[in-house]
PDB file of C-alpha atoms in Angstrom:
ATOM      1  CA  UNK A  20      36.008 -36.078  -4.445  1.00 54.00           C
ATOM      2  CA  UNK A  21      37.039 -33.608  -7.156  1.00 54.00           C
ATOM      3  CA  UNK A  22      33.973 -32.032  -7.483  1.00 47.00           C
ATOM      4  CA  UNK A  23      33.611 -31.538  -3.716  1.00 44.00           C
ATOM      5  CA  UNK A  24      37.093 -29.934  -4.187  1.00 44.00           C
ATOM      6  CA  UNK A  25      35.799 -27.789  -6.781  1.00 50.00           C
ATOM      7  CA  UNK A  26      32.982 -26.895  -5.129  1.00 50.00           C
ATOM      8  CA  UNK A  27      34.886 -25.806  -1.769  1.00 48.00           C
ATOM      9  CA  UNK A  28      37.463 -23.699  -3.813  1.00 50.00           C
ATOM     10  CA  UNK A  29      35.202 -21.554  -5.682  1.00 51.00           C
ATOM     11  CA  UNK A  30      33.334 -21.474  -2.444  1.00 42.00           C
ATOM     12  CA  UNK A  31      36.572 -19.362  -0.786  1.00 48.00           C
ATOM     13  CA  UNK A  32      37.228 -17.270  -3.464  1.00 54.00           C
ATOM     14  CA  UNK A  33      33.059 -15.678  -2.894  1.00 51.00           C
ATOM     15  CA  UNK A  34      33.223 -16.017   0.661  1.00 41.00           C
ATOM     16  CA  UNK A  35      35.506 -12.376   0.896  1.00 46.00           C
ATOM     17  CA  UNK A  36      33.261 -10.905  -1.196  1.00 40.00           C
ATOM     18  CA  UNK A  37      30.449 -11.952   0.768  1.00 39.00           C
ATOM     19  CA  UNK A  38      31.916 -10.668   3.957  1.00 39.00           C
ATOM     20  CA  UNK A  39      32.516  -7.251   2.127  1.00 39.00           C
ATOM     21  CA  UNK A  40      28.861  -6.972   1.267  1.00 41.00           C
ATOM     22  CA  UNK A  41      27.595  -7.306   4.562  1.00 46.00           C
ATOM     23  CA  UNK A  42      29.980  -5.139   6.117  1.00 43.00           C
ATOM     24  CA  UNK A  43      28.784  -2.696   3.543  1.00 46.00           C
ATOM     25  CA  UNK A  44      25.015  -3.305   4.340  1.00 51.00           C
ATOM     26  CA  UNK A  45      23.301  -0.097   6.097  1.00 63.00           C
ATOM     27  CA  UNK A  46      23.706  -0.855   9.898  1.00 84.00           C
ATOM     28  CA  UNK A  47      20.193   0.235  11.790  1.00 89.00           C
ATOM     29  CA  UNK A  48      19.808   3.021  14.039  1.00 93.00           C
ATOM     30  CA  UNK A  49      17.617   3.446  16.684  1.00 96.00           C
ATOM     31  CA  UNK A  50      16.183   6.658  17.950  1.00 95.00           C
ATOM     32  CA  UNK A  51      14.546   6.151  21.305  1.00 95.00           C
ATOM     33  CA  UNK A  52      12.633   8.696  23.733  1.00 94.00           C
ATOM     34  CA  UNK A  53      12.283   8.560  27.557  1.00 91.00           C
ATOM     35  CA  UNK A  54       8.489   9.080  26.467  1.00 90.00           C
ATOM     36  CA  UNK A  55       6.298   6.540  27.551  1.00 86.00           C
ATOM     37  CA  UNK A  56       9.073   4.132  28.613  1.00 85.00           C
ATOM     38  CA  UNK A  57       7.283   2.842  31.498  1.00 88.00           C
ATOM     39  CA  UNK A  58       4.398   1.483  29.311  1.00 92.00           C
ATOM     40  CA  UNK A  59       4.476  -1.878  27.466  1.00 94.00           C
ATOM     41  CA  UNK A  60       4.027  -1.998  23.514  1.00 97.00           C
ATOM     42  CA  UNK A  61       1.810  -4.830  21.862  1.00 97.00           C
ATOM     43  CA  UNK A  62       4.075  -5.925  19.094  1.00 98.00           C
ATOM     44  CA  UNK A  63       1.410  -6.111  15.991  1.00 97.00           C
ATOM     45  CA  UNK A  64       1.594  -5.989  12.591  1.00 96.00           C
ATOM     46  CA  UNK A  65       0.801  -3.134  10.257  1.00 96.00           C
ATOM     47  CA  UNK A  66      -2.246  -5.223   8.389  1.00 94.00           C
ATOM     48  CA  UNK A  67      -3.575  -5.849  11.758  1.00 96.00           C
ATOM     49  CA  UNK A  68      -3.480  -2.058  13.170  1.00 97.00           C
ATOM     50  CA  UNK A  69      -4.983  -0.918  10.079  1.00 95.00           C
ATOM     51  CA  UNK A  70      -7.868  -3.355   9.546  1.00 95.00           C
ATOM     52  CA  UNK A  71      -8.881  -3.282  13.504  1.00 97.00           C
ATOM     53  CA  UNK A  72      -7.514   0.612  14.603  1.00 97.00           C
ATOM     54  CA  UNK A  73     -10.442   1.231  16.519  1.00 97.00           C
ATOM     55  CA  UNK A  74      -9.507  -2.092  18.736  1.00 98.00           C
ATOM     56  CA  UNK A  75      -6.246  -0.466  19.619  1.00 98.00           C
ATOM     57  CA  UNK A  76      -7.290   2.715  20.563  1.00 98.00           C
ATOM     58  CA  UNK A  77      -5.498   4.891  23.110  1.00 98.00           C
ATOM     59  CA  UNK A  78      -2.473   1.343  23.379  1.00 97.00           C
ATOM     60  CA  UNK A  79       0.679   1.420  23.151  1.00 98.00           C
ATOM     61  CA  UNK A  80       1.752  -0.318  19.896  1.00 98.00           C
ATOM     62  CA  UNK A  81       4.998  -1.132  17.957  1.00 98.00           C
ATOM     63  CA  UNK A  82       4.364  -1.557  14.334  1.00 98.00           C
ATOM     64  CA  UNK A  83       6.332  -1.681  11.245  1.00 97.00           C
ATOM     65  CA  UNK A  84       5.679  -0.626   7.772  1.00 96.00           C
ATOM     66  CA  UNK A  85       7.280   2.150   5.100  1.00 96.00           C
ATOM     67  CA  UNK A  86       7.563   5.129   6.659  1.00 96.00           C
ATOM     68  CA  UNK A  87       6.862   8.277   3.536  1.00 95.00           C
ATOM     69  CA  UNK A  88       7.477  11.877   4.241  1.00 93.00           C
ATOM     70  CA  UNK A  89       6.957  14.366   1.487  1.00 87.00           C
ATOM     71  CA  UNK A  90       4.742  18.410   1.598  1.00 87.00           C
ATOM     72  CA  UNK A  91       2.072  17.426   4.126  1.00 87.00           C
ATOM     73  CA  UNK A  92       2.710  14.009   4.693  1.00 92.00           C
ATOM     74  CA  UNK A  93       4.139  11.764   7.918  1.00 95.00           C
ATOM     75  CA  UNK A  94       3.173   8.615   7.193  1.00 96.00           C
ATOM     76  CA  UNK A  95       3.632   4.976   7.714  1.00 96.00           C
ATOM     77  CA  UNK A  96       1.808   2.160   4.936  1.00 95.00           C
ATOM     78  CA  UNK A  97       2.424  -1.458   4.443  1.00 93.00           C
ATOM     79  CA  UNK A  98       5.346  -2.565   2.933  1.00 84.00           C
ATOM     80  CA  UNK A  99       4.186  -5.536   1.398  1.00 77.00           C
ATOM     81  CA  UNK A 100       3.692  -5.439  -2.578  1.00 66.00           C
ATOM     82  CA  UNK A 101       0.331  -7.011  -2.658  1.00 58.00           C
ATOM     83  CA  UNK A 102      -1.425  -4.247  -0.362  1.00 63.00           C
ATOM     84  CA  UNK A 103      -3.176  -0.798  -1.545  1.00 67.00           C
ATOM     85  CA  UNK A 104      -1.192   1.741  -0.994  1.00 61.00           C
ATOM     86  CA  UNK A 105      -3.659   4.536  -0.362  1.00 79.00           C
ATOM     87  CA  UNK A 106      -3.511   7.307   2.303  1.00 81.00           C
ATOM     88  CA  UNK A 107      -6.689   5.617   3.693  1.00 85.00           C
ATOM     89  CA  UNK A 108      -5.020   2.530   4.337  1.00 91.00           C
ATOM     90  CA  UNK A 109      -1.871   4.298   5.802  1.00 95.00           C
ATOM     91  CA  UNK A 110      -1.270   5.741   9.058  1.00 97.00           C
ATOM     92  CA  UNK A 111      -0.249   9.364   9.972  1.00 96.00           C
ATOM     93  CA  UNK A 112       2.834   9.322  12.042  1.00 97.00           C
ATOM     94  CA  UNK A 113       2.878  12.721  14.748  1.00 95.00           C
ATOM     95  CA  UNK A 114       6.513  13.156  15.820  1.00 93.00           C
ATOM     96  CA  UNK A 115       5.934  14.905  19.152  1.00 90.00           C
ATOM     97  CA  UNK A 116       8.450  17.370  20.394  1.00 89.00           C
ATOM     98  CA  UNK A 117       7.550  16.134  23.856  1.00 90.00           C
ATOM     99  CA  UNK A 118       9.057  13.326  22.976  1.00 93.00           C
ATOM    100  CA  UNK A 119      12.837  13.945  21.472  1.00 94.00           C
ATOM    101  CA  UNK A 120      14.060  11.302  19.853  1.00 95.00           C
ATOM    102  CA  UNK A 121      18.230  10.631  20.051  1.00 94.00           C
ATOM    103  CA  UNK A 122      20.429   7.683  19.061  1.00 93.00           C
ATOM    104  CA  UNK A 123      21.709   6.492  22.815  1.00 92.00           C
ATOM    105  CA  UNK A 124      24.486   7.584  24.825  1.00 89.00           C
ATOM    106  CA  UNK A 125      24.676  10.563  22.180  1.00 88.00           C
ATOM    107  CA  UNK A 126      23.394  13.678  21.176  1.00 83.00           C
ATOM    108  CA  UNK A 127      21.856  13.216  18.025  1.00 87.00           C
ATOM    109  CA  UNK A 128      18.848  13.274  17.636  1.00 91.00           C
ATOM    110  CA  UNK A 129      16.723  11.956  14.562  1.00 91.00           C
ATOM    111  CA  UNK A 130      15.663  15.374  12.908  1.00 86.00           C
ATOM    112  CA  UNK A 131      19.146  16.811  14.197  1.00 83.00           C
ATOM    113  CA  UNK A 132      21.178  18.645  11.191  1.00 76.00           C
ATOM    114  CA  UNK A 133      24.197  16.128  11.411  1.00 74.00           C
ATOM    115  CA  UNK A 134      27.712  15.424   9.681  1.00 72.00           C
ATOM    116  CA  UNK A 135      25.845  18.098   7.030  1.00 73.00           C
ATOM    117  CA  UNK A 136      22.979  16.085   6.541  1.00 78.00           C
ATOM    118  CA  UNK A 137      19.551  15.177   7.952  1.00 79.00           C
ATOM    119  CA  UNK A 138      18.736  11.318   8.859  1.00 83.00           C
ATOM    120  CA  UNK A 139      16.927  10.145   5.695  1.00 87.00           C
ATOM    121  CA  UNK A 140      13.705   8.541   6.767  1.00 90.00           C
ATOM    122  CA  UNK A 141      11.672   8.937   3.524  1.00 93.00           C
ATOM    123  CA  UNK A 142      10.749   5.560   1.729  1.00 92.00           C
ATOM    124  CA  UNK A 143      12.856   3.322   4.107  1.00 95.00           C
ATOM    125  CA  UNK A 144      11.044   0.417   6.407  1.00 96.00           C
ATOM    126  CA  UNK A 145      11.383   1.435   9.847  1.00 97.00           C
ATOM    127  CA  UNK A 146       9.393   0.002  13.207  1.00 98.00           C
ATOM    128  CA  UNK A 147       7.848   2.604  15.627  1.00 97.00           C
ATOM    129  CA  UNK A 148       6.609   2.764  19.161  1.00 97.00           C
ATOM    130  CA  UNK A 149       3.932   5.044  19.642  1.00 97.00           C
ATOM    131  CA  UNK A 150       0.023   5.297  20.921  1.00 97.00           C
ATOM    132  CA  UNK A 151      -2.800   5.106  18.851  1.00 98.00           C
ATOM    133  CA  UNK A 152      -5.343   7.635  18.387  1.00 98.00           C
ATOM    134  CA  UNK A 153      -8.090   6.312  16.399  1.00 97.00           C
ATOM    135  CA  UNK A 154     -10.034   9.073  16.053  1.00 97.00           C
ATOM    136  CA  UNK A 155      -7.091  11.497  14.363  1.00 97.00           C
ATOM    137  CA  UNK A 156      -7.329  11.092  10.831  1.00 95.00           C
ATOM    138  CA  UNK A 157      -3.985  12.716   9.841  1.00 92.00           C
ATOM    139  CA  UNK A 158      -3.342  15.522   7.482  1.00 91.00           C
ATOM    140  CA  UNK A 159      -6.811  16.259   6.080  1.00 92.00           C
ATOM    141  CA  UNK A 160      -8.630  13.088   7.530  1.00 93.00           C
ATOM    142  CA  UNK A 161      -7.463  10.804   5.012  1.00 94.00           C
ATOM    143  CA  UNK A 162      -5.815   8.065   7.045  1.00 94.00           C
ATOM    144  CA  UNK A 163      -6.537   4.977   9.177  1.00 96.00           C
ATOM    145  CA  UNK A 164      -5.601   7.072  12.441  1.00 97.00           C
ATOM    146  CA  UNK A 165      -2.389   8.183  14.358  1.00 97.00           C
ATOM    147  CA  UNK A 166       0.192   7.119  15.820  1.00 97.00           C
ATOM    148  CA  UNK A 167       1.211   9.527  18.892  1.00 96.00           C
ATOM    149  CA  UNK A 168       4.067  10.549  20.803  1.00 95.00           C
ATOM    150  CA  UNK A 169       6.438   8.348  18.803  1.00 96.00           C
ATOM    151  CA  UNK A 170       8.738   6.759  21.663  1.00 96.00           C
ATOM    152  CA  UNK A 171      11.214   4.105  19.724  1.00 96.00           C
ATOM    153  CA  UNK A 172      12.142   4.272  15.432  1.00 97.00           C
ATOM    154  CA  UNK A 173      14.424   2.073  13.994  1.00 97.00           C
ATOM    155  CA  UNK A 174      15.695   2.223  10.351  1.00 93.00           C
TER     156      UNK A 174
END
């Protein structure tokens, strides 16, 4: 009985802390587009696009993976640790500026010069919604393919 006494004490004195650190935690944000928003997205996973990109061709996909930006790169690769990290197993990412992405029921839009900042994208794991274009290679043919008229991010 004392132990489970113990055990429950110590237990409240974490359990604020706990709560603080997930109130702290960085809330997602989704940036959607009125592109496209009559199709239907196959939900797949990143190893599957890349290893089979010819298979989705020209279909409406939601993937996730690392999204990079840097000097001539928009790109999204596989988050997992045991997975090559080469451009040629990533996938070029073409923001289209048919397609304007903005946080709903506001104004802001996700490369929108905000509260003195820009959204920061780089090195974060987001999900898109886009098409597929297997036959793009990205930014001097080194990748898998595209992924079009980005629709839907979340980070």
């Amino acid at each position: 009985m004392t132990v489970v006494f113990i055990y429950i004490k110590n237990l409240l004195r974490i359990l604020p802390l706990l709560v603080l650190l997930g109130a702290c935690a960085k809330q997602k944000k989704v940036f959607q587009s009125d592109c496209n928003s009559s199709k239907d997205y196959k939900k797949i996973s990143f190893t599957e696009l890349a290893s089979h990109i010819e298979k989705y061709d020209k279909q409406y996909v939601e993937v996730s993976g690392k999204y990079k930006e840097g000097n001539e790169q928009s790109a999204l690769f596989n988050d997992s640790l045991f997975s090559s990290h080469a451009l040629h197993n990533a996938i070029w990412v073409d923001f289209s500026q048919d397609c304007p992405l903005y946080l709903p029921g506001t104004h802001i839009g996700l490369f929108t010069y905000n509260d003195g900042q820009f959204i920061r994208m780089n090195k974060r794991k987001v999900t898109i919604r886009g098409v597929v274009d297997a036959s793009d290679k990205g930014h001097l043919k080194q990748y898998r393919g595209t992924i079009d008229r980005v629709s839907f991010i979340e980070l």
